[in-house]
Amino acid sequence: MSYAHLLVSDQDAVRTITVHRPDKLNALNHATIGELHHAFAAARADAAVRVLVLTGAGPKAFVAGADISEFASATPVQARAFSEAGQQMMRSVETLGKPVIARINGFALGGGMELAMCCHLRIAAESAKLGTPEINLGILPGFGATQRLTRLCGRAAALELCLLGAPITAQRALELGIVNRVVPAAELDAEVMKVAAQLARSAPHALRAILDAVILGGDMALDQGLSYETHLFAVTASTADMREGTAAFLEKRPAQFRGT
Ligand code: COA
């Protein structure tokens, strides 16, 4: 499958999806949102893909937001459909069941920051700028920032970012807990691929259980979340990878996880 606005490439078990509209700083128009939805569904269904990297084309931007030219004249009904399409695509990334790393190479603004926030790990170049500038357009974020920012870094920071709309540096995003790591731009690829390679060697069912426990369980009441964790713990005990991981530890050798 080829896409008009995405590039997809595989390196062993790591699939990289690149939003490719560099002349528009990779802004998310409706077509790109649809393509991302399709590309992530394909990755979910492909057992050979164990880890995903999501990034933007060119040196300047991860994604500079939803495509302003497309929604500038939207009716309320069209705006609702646009918001729902973006939210559904991003929720499908967040609940993919395989780890997704956001490689934040430049501007991650508005819908771009929202796209990064639905990924499971965020690694940013020192030069990246993140923010939710929708207030400057007379709107609020519509692809989940009011909810995910609050969950990631708390109400005070979420309100400051959304109310004031000013971009922050990658270093500030690190301090707020929005990104996991910040590296010099020249080291971004190496750092992302190092993390991706480690995840690709890990037991896929255990990775999925962790993602489900944190993402789905994290929104449950504590007793429900703990019970869900116990259930997932029992499920991982049914895998050959659990026998392999524990045997490898006891035999003092590296584990070879096969996803079974
Ligand atoms: N939607 C549509 N087009 C966008 C865009 C967006 N979110 N962000 C950038 N672009 C386009 C610009 O219109 C421009 O297109 P043009 O060359 O056809 O005029 C091109 O991308 C390059 O952007 P430009 O603004 O010239 O680059 P810059 O270096 O001067 O500024 C930004 C970079 C990111 C600060 C600036 O583009 C910007 O503020 N973008 C909008 C950010 C935003 O509000 N995002 C939230 C949207 S909900």
mmCIF file of C-alpha atoms and ligand atoms in Angstrom:
data_model
loop_
_atom_site.group_PDB
_atom_site.id
_atom_site.type_symbol
_atom_site.label_atom_id
_atom_site.label_comp_id
_atom_site.label_asym_id
_atom_site.label_seq_id
_atom_site.Cartn_x
_atom_site.Cartn_y
_atom_site.Cartn_z
ATOM 1 C CA MET A 1 0.000 0.000 0.000
ATOM 2 C CA SER A 2 1.404 3.389 -0.913
ATOM 3 C CA TYR A 3 0.200 6.648 0.546
ATOM 4 C CA ALA A 4 0.026 10.199 -0.782
ATOM 5 C CA HIS A 5 1.120 11.802 2.497
ATOM 6 C CA LEU A 6 3.032 9.082 4.370
ATOM 7 C CA LEU A 7 6.245 7.155 3.938
ATOM 8 C CA VAL A 8 6.402 3.688 5.473
ATOM 9 C CA SER A 9 9.628 1.734 5.876
ATOM 10 C CA ASP A 10 10.670 -1.372 7.797
ATOM 11 C CA GLN A 11 13.984 -2.167 9.445
ATOM 12 C CA ASP A 12 13.754 -5.670 10.893
ATOM 13 C CA ALA A 13 10.760 -5.576 13.278
ATOM 14 C CA VAL A 14 10.692 -1.758 13.495
ATOM 15 C CA ARG A 15 8.274 0.091 11.204
ATOM 16 C CA THR A 16 8.757 3.815 10.688
ATOM 17 C CA ILE A 17 5.793 5.899 9.570
ATOM 18 C CA THR A 18 6.729 9.386 8.374
ATOM 19 C CA VAL A 19 4.153 12.109 7.815
ATOM 20 C CA HIS A 20 5.302 13.508 4.502
ATOM 21 C CA ARG A 21 3.976 16.975 3.686
ATOM 22 C CA PRO A 22 7.204 18.905 4.249
ATOM 23 C CA ASP A 23 6.032 21.963 2.297
ATOM 24 C CA LYS A 24 3.201 22.303 4.869
ATOM 25 C CA LEU A 25 5.388 21.347 7.837
ATOM 26 C CA ASN A 26 3.569 17.989 7.807
ATOM 27 C CA ALA A 27 0.237 19.540 8.838
ATOM 28 C CA LEU A 28 -2.533 16.987 9.273
ATOM 29 C CA ASN A 29 -5.235 17.365 6.659
ATOM 30 C CA HIS A 30 -8.196 15.011 6.524
ATOM 31 C CA ALA A 31 -6.507 12.755 3.968
ATOM 32 C CA THR A 32 -3.366 12.382 6.096
ATOM 33 C CA ILE A 33 -5.437 11.521 9.160
ATOM 34 C CA GLY A 34 -7.189 8.801 7.136
ATOM 35 C CA GLU A 35 -3.876 7.463 5.874
ATOM 36 C CA LEU A 36 -2.429 7.364 9.390
ATOM 37 C CA HIS A 37 -5.483 5.441 10.568
ATOM 38 C CA HIS A 38 -4.966 2.931 7.772
ATOM 39 C CA ALA A 39 -1.199 2.651 8.263
ATOM 40 C CA PHE A 40 -1.525 1.963 11.987
ATOM 41 C CA ALA A 41 -4.277 -0.603 11.408
ATOM 42 C CA ALA A 42 -1.988 -2.379 8.925
ATOM 43 C CA ALA A 43 0.857 -2.346 11.466
ATOM 44 C CA ARG A 44 -1.441 -3.742 14.146
ATOM 45 C CA ALA A 45 -2.377 -6.646 11.875
ATOM 46 C CA ASP A 46 1.200 -7.458 10.826
ATOM 47 C CA ALA A 47 2.831 -9.810 13.342
ATOM 48 C CA ALA A 48 6.257 -9.038 11.881
ATOM 49 C CA VAL A 49 5.956 -5.450 13.155
ATOM 50 C CA ARG A 50 6.794 -5.249 16.847
ATOM 51 C CA VAL A 51 7.598 -1.552 17.299
ATOM 52 C CA LEU A 52 6.648 1.634 15.487
ATOM 53 C CA VAL A 53 8.400 4.950 15.090
ATOM 54 C CA LEU A 54 6.273 7.931 14.091
ATOM 55 C CA THR A 55 7.945 11.056 12.749
ATOM 56 C CA GLY A 56 7.704 13.953 10.315
ATOM 57 C CA ALA A 57 9.535 14.548 7.051
ATOM 58 C CA GLY A 58 12.245 17.158 6.772
ATOM 59 C CA PRO A 59 14.453 18.850 9.335
ATOM 60 C CA LYS A 60 11.955 21.433 10.536
ATOM 61 C CA ALA A 61 8.786 19.788 11.758
ATOM 62 C CA PHE A 62 7.390 16.681 13.368
ATOM 63 C CA VAL A 63 3.852 17.901 12.629
ATOM 64 C CA ALA A 64 2.965 21.614 12.818
ATOM 65 C CA GLY A 65 -0.676 20.943 13.649
ATOM 66 C CA ALA A 66 -3.964 20.233 12.008
ATOM 67 C CA ASP A 67 -4.146 21.776 8.546
ATOM 68 C CA ILE A 68 -5.466 25.255 9.292
ATOM 69 C CA SER A 69 -6.371 25.955 5.668
ATOM 70 C CA GLU A 70 -8.694 22.954 5.686
ATOM 71 C CA PHE A 71 -10.699 23.752 8.798
ATOM 72 C CA ALA A 72 -10.648 27.564 8.556
ATOM 73 C CA SER A 73 -14.066 27.609 6.871
ATOM 74 C CA ALA A 74 -15.501 24.489 8.514
ATOM 75 C CA THR A 75 -19.099 24.424 9.641
ATOM 76 C CA PRO A 76 -19.759 23.137 13.175
ATOM 77 C CA VAL A 77 -20.775 19.773 11.723
ATOM 78 C CA GLN A 78 -17.580 19.565 9.651
ATOM 79 C CA ALA A 79 -15.492 20.662 12.643
ATOM 80 C CA ARG A 80 -17.046 17.918 14.744
ATOM 81 C CA ALA A 81 -16.284 15.310 12.064
ATOM 82 C CA PHE A 82 -12.676 16.565 11.807
ATOM 83 C CA SER A 83 -12.195 16.436 15.566
ATOM 84 C CA GLU A 84 -13.703 12.951 15.739
ATOM 85 C CA ALA A 85 -11.551 11.677 12.851
ATOM 86 C CA GLY A 86 -8.371 12.970 14.513
ATOM 87 C CA GLN A 87 -9.335 11.670 17.938
ATOM 88 C CA GLN A 88 -10.276 8.233 16.622
ATOM 89 C CA MET A 89 -7.031 7.902 14.682
ATOM 90 C CA MET A 90 -4.983 8.975 17.720
ATOM 91 C CA ARG A 91 -6.866 6.656 20.043
ATOM 92 C CA SER A 92 -6.144 3.808 17.611
ATOM 93 C CA VAL A 93 -2.426 4.635 17.924
ATOM 94 C CA GLU A 94 -2.628 4.841 21.712
ATOM 95 C CA THR A 95 -4.431 1.481 21.959
ATOM 96 C CA LEU A 96 -2.411 -0.249 19.222
ATOM 97 C CA GLY A 97 -1.017 -2.898 21.564
ATOM 98 C CA LYS A 98 2.512 -2.373 20.188
ATOM 99 C CA PRO A 99 4.878 0.347 21.390
ATOM 100 C CA VAL A 100 4.940 3.512 19.310
ATOM 101 C CA ILE A 101 7.831 5.983 19.681
ATOM 102 C CA ALA A 102 7.341 9.596 18.611
ATOM 103 C CA ARG A 103 10.572 10.840 17.014
ATOM 104 C CA ILE A 104 10.084 14.576 17.539
ATOM 105 C CA ASN A 105 12.460 16.186 15.081
ATOM 106 C CA GLY A 106 11.073 19.741 15.076
ATOM 107 C CA PHE A 107 7.797 21.618 15.591
ATOM 108 C CA ALA A 108 5.173 19.492 17.350
ATOM 109 C CA LEU A 109 2.350 21.992 17.607
ATOM 110 C CA GLY A 110 -1.382 21.586 18.073
ATOM 111 C CA GLY A 111 -2.397 18.365 16.345
ATOM 112 C CA GLY A 112 1.297 17.482 16.123
ATOM 113 C CA MET A 113 1.720 17.647 19.872
ATOM 114 C CA GLU A 114 -1.513 15.681 20.209
ATOM 115 C CA LEU A 115 -0.181 13.054 17.811
ATOM 116 C CA ALA A 116 3.041 12.797 19.824
ATOM 117 C CA MET A 117 1.079 12.476 23.055
ATOM 118 C CA CYS A 118 -0.858 9.444 21.840
ATOM 119 C CA CYS A 119 2.459 7.648 21.255
ATOM 120 C CA HIS A 120 3.899 5.649 24.145
ATOM 121 C CA LEU A 121 7.384 7.140 24.282
ATOM 122 C CA ARG A 122 8.528 10.550 23.056
ATOM 123 C CA ILE A 123 12.136 11.267 22.132
ATOM 124 C CA ALA A 124 12.799 14.843 21.061
ATOM 125 C CA ALA A 125 15.639 16.713 19.417
ATOM 126 C CA GLU A 126 16.971 19.583 21.549
ATOM 127 C CA SER A 127 15.812 21.969 18.834
ATOM 128 C CA ALA A 128 12.183 20.755 18.854
ATOM 129 C CA LYS A 129 9.400 23.081 19.946
ATOM 130 C CA LEU A 130 6.166 21.773 21.390
ATOM 131 C CA GLY A 131 2.912 23.488 22.177
ATOM 132 C CA THR A 132 -0.808 23.885 21.832
ATOM 133 C CA PRO A 133 -1.283 27.235 20.050
ATOM 134 C CA GLU A 134 -4.967 26.704 19.159
ATOM 135 C CA ILE A 135 -6.012 29.580 21.449
ATOM 136 C CA ASN A 136 -4.328 31.910 18.944
ATOM 137 C CA LEU A 137 -6.754 30.630 16.300
ATOM 138 C CA GLY A 138 -9.794 31.187 18.498
ATOM 139 C CA ILE A 139 -10.349 27.490 19.175
ATOM 140 C CA LEU A 140 -9.345 24.858 21.696
ATOM 141 C CA PRO A 141 -7.323 21.741 20.888
ATOM 142 C CA GLY A 142 -9.635 19.206 19.268
ATOM 143 C CA PHE A 143 -7.516 16.059 18.999
ATOM 144 C CA GLY A 144 -7.225 15.268 22.684
ATOM 145 C CA ALA A 145 -4.711 17.703 24.197
ATOM 146 C CA THR A 146 -7.028 18.922 26.941
ATOM 147 C CA GLN A 147 -7.327 15.332 28.130
ATOM 148 C CA ARG A 148 -3.899 13.820 27.443
ATOM 149 C CA LEU A 149 -1.859 16.843 28.563
ATOM 150 C CA THR A 150 -3.752 16.885 31.852
ATOM 151 C CA ARG A 151 -3.045 13.183 32.344
ATOM 152 C CA LEU A 152 0.624 13.500 31.317
ATOM 153 C CA CYS A 153 1.694 16.562 33.256
ATOM 154 C CA GLY A 154 -1.180 17.718 35.440
ATOM 155 C CA ARG A 155 -3.725 20.493 35.345
ATOM 156 C CA ALA A 156 -1.423 23.445 36.029
ATOM 157 C CA ALA A 157 0.897 22.780 33.087
ATOM 158 C CA ALA A 158 -1.971 21.724 30.805
ATOM 159 C CA LEU A 159 -3.825 24.962 31.505
ATOM 160 C CA GLU A 160 -0.698 27.079 31.053
ATOM 161 C CA LEU A 161 0.091 25.477 27.699
ATOM 162 C CA CYS A 162 -3.466 25.605 26.383
ATOM 163 C CA LEU A 163 -4.482 29.005 27.780
ATOM 164 C CA LEU A 164 -1.323 30.868 26.778
ATOM 165 C CA GLY A 165 -0.565 28.917 23.597
ATOM 166 C CA ALA A 166 3.175 29.625 23.695
ATOM 167 C CA PRO A 167 5.519 26.902 22.438
ATOM 168 C CA ILE A 168 7.974 25.367 24.895
ATOM 169 C CA THR A 169 11.439 23.941 24.338
ATOM 170 C CA ALA A 170 12.097 20.223 24.333
ATOM 171 C CA GLN A 171 14.022 20.675 27.594
ATOM 172 C CA ARG A 172 10.982 22.302 29.248
ATOM 173 C CA ALA A 173 8.788 19.495 27.899
ATOM 174 C CA LEU A 174 11.186 17.036 29.537
ATOM 175 C CA GLU A 175 10.929 18.864 32.861
ATOM 176 C CA LEU A 176 7.129 18.752 32.641
ATOM 177 C CA GLY A 177 7.121 15.020 31.868
ATOM 178 C CA ILE A 178 5.709 15.481 28.367
ATOM 179 C CA VAL A 179 8.700 13.902 26.601
ATOM 180 C CA ASN A 180 10.855 11.030 27.829
ATOM 181 C CA ARG A 181 14.252 11.999 26.430
ATOM 182 C CA VAL A 182 15.907 14.982 24.762
ATOM 183 C CA VAL A 183 19.017 14.515 22.636
ATOM 184 C CA PRO A 184 21.059 16.651 20.219
ATOM 185 C CA ALA A 185 19.433 16.583 16.776
ATOM 186 C CA ALA A 186 22.414 14.704 15.340
ATOM 187 C CA GLU A 187 21.846 11.885 17.838
ATOM 188 C CA LEU A 188 18.070 11.613 17.427
ATOM 189 C CA ASP A 189 18.031 8.696 14.991
ATOM 190 C CA ALA A 190 20.567 6.672 16.953
ATOM 191 C CA GLU A 191 18.688 7.191 20.213
ATOM 192 C CA VAL A 192 15.301 6.350 18.699
ATOM 193 C CA MET A 193 16.611 3.215 16.999
ATOM 194 C CA LYS A 194 18.408 2.097 20.152
ATOM 195 C CA VAL A 195 15.157 2.242 22.113
ATOM 196 C CA ALA A 196 13.197 0.679 19.240
ATOM 197 C CA ALA A 197 15.676 -2.184 18.943
ATOM 198 C CA GLN A 198 15.409 -2.936 22.655
ATOM 199 C CA LEU A 199 11.617 -3.002 22.421
ATOM 200 C CA ALA A 200 11.805 -5.228 19.332
ATOM 201 C CA ARG A 201 13.813 -7.795 21.334
ATOM 202 C CA SER A 202 11.311 -7.776 24.215
ATOM 203 C CA ALA A 203 8.410 -10.176 24.670
ATOM 204 C CA PRO A 204 5.513 -8.775 22.583
ATOM 205 C CA HIS A 205 2.714 -10.148 24.786
ATOM 206 C CA ALA A 206 4.329 -8.636 27.860
ATOM 207 C CA LEU A 207 4.756 -5.295 26.053
ATOM 208 C CA ARG A 208 1.101 -5.379 25.123
ATOM 209 C CA ALA A 209 0.077 -6.246 28.666
ATOM 210 C CA ILE A 210 2.059 -3.269 30.000
ATOM 211 C CA LEU A 211 0.520 -0.932 27.421
ATOM 212 C CA ASP A 212 -2.996 -2.156 28.220
ATOM 213 C CA ALA A 213 -2.454 -2.036 31.982
ATOM 214 C CA VAL A 214 -1.108 1.523 31.913
ATOM 215 C CA ILE A 215 -3.324 2.992 29.193
ATOM 216 C CA LEU A 216 -6.624 1.206 29.790
ATOM 217 C CA GLY A 217 -6.060 0.336 33.451
ATOM 218 C CA GLY A 218 -4.769 3.816 34.215
ATOM 219 C CA ASP A 219 -8.215 5.290 33.644
ATOM 220 C CA MET A 220 -9.908 2.771 35.957
ATOM 221 C CA ALA A 221 -10.560 3.075 39.669
ATOM 222 C CA LEU A 222 -7.602 1.653 41.625
ATOM 223 C CA ASP A 223 -9.232 -1.640 42.613
ATOM 224 C CA GLN A 224 -10.406 -2.267 39.045
ATOM 225 C CA GLY A 225 -6.991 -1.343 37.667
ATOM 226 C CA LEU A 226 -5.232 -3.676 40.087
ATOM 227 C CA SER A 227 -7.613 -6.490 39.214
ATOM 228 C CA TYR A 228 -6.977 -5.859 35.510
ATOM 229 C CA GLU A 229 -3.227 -5.987 36.148
ATOM 230 C CA THR A 230 -3.634 -9.350 37.908
ATOM 231 C CA HIS A 231 -5.626 -10.664 34.956
ATOM 232 C CA LEU A 232 -2.927 -9.550 32.501
ATOM 233 C CA PHE A 233 -0.212 -11.005 34.744
ATOM 234 C CA ALA A 234 -1.996 -14.369 34.577
ATOM 235 C CA VAL A 235 -2.291 -14.096 30.786
ATOM 236 C CA THR A 236 1.450 -13.482 30.376
ATOM 237 C CA ALA A 237 2.059 -16.612 32.472
ATOM 238 C CA SER A 238 0.456 -18.593 29.626
ATOM 239 C CA THR A 239 3.128 -17.532 27.122
ATOM 240 C CA ALA A 240 6.196 -19.458 26.030
ATOM 241 C CA ASP A 241 8.058 -16.154 26.310
ATOM 242 C CA MET A 242 7.429 -16.082 30.064
ATOM 243 C CA ARG A 243 8.966 -19.583 30.395
ATOM 244 C CA GLU A 244 11.867 -18.475 28.202
ATOM 245 C CA GLY A 245 12.461 -15.221 30.109
ATOM 246 C CA THR A 246 12.466 -16.849 33.521
ATOM 247 C CA ALA A 247 14.521 -19.860 32.325
ATOM 248 C CA ALA A 248 17.078 -17.545 30.705
ATOM 249 C CA PHE A 249 17.468 -15.650 33.984
ATOM 250 C CA LEU A 250 17.949 -18.833 35.971
ATOM 251 C CA GLU A 251 20.387 -20.238 33.385
ATOM 252 C CA LYS A 252 22.293 -16.914 33.263
ATOM 253 C CA ARG A 253 21.884 -16.437 29.488
ATOM 254 C CA PRO A 254 20.145 -13.835 27.301
ATOM 255 C CA ALA A 255 16.475 -14.561 26.611
ATOM 256 C CA GLN A 256 15.264 -15.179 23.069
ATOM 257 C CA PHE A 257 11.653 -14.020 22.923
ATOM 258 C CA ARG A 258 9.605 -15.323 20.003
ATOM 259 C CA GLY A 259 6.228 -13.723 20.595
ATOM 260 C CA THR A 260 4.593 -17.000 21.501
HETATM 261 N N1 COA B 1 -1.708 24.156 8.777
HETATM 262 C C1 COA B 1 -1.566 24.469 7.486
HETATM 263 N N2 COA B 1 -0.422 24.917 6.940
HETATM 264 C C2 COA B 1 0.610 25.039 7.792
HETATM 265 C C3 COA B 1 0.546 24.748 9.137
HETATM 266 C C4 COA B 1 -0.692 24.280 9.641
HETATM 267 N N3 COA B 1 -0.857 23.930 10.920
HETATM 268 N N4 COA B 1 1.738 24.991 9.712
HETATM 269 C C5 COA B 1 2.546 25.434 8.726
HETATM 270 N N5 COA B 1 1.867 25.474 7.562
HETATM 271 C C6 COA B 1 2.367 25.877 6.245
HETATM 272 C C7 COA B 1 2.450 27.378 6.129
HETATM 273 O O1 COA B 1 1.190 27.947 5.808
HETATM 274 C C8 COA B 1 3.457 27.499 5.001
HETATM 275 O O2 COA B 1 2.801 27.224 3.798
HETATM 276 P P1 COA B 1 3.061 28.190 2.488
HETATM 277 O O3 COA B 1 4.534 28.055 2.213
HETATM 278 O O4 COA B 1 2.206 27.572 1.431
HETATM 279 O O5 COA B 1 2.670 29.555 2.907
HETATM 280 C C9 COA B 1 4.422 26.352 5.270
HETATM 281 O O6 COA B 1 3.687 25.419 6.076
HETATM 282 C C10 COA B 1 5.658 26.758 6.026
HETATM 283 O O7 COA B 1 5.269 27.396 7.226
HETATM 284 P P2 COA B 1 5.756 28.868 7.657
HETATM 285 O O8 COA B 1 4.731 29.442 8.578
HETATM 286 O O9 COA B 1 6.130 29.657 6.449
HETATM 287 O O10 COA B 1 7.089 28.487 8.461
HETATM 288 P P3 COA B 1 7.761 29.360 9.623
HETATM 289 O O11 COA B 1 9.097 28.748 9.857
HETATM 290 O O12 COA B 1 7.693 30.799 9.325
HETATM 291 O O13 COA B 1 6.841 29.088 10.928
HETATM 292 C C11 COA B 1 5.547 27.759 12.430
HETATM 293 C C12 COA B 1 6.734 27.800 11.455
HETATM 294 C C13 COA B 1 5.366 26.305 12.893
HETATM 295 C C14 COA B 1 5.839 28.641 13.664
HETATM 296 C C15 COA B 1 4.280 28.265 11.733
HETATM 297 O O14 COA B 1 4.133 27.569 10.499
HETATM 298 C C16 COA B 1 3.009 28.083 12.505
HETATM 299 O O15 COA B 1 2.740 28.823 13.450
HETATM 300 N N6 COA B 1 2.172 27.080 12.104
HETATM 301 C C17 COA B 1 0.892 26.860 12.685
HETATM 302 C C18 COA B 1 1.012 26.210 14.053
HETATM 303 C C19 COA B 1 -0.351 26.011 14.661
HETATM 304 O O16 COA B 1 -1.072 26.939 14.973
HETATM 305 N N7 COA B 1 -0.727 24.736 14.839
HETATM 306 C C20 COA B 1 -1.971 24.367 15.437
HETATM 307 C C21 COA B 1 -2.989 24.149 14.385
HETATM 308 S S1 COA B 1 -4.479 23.505 15.104
#
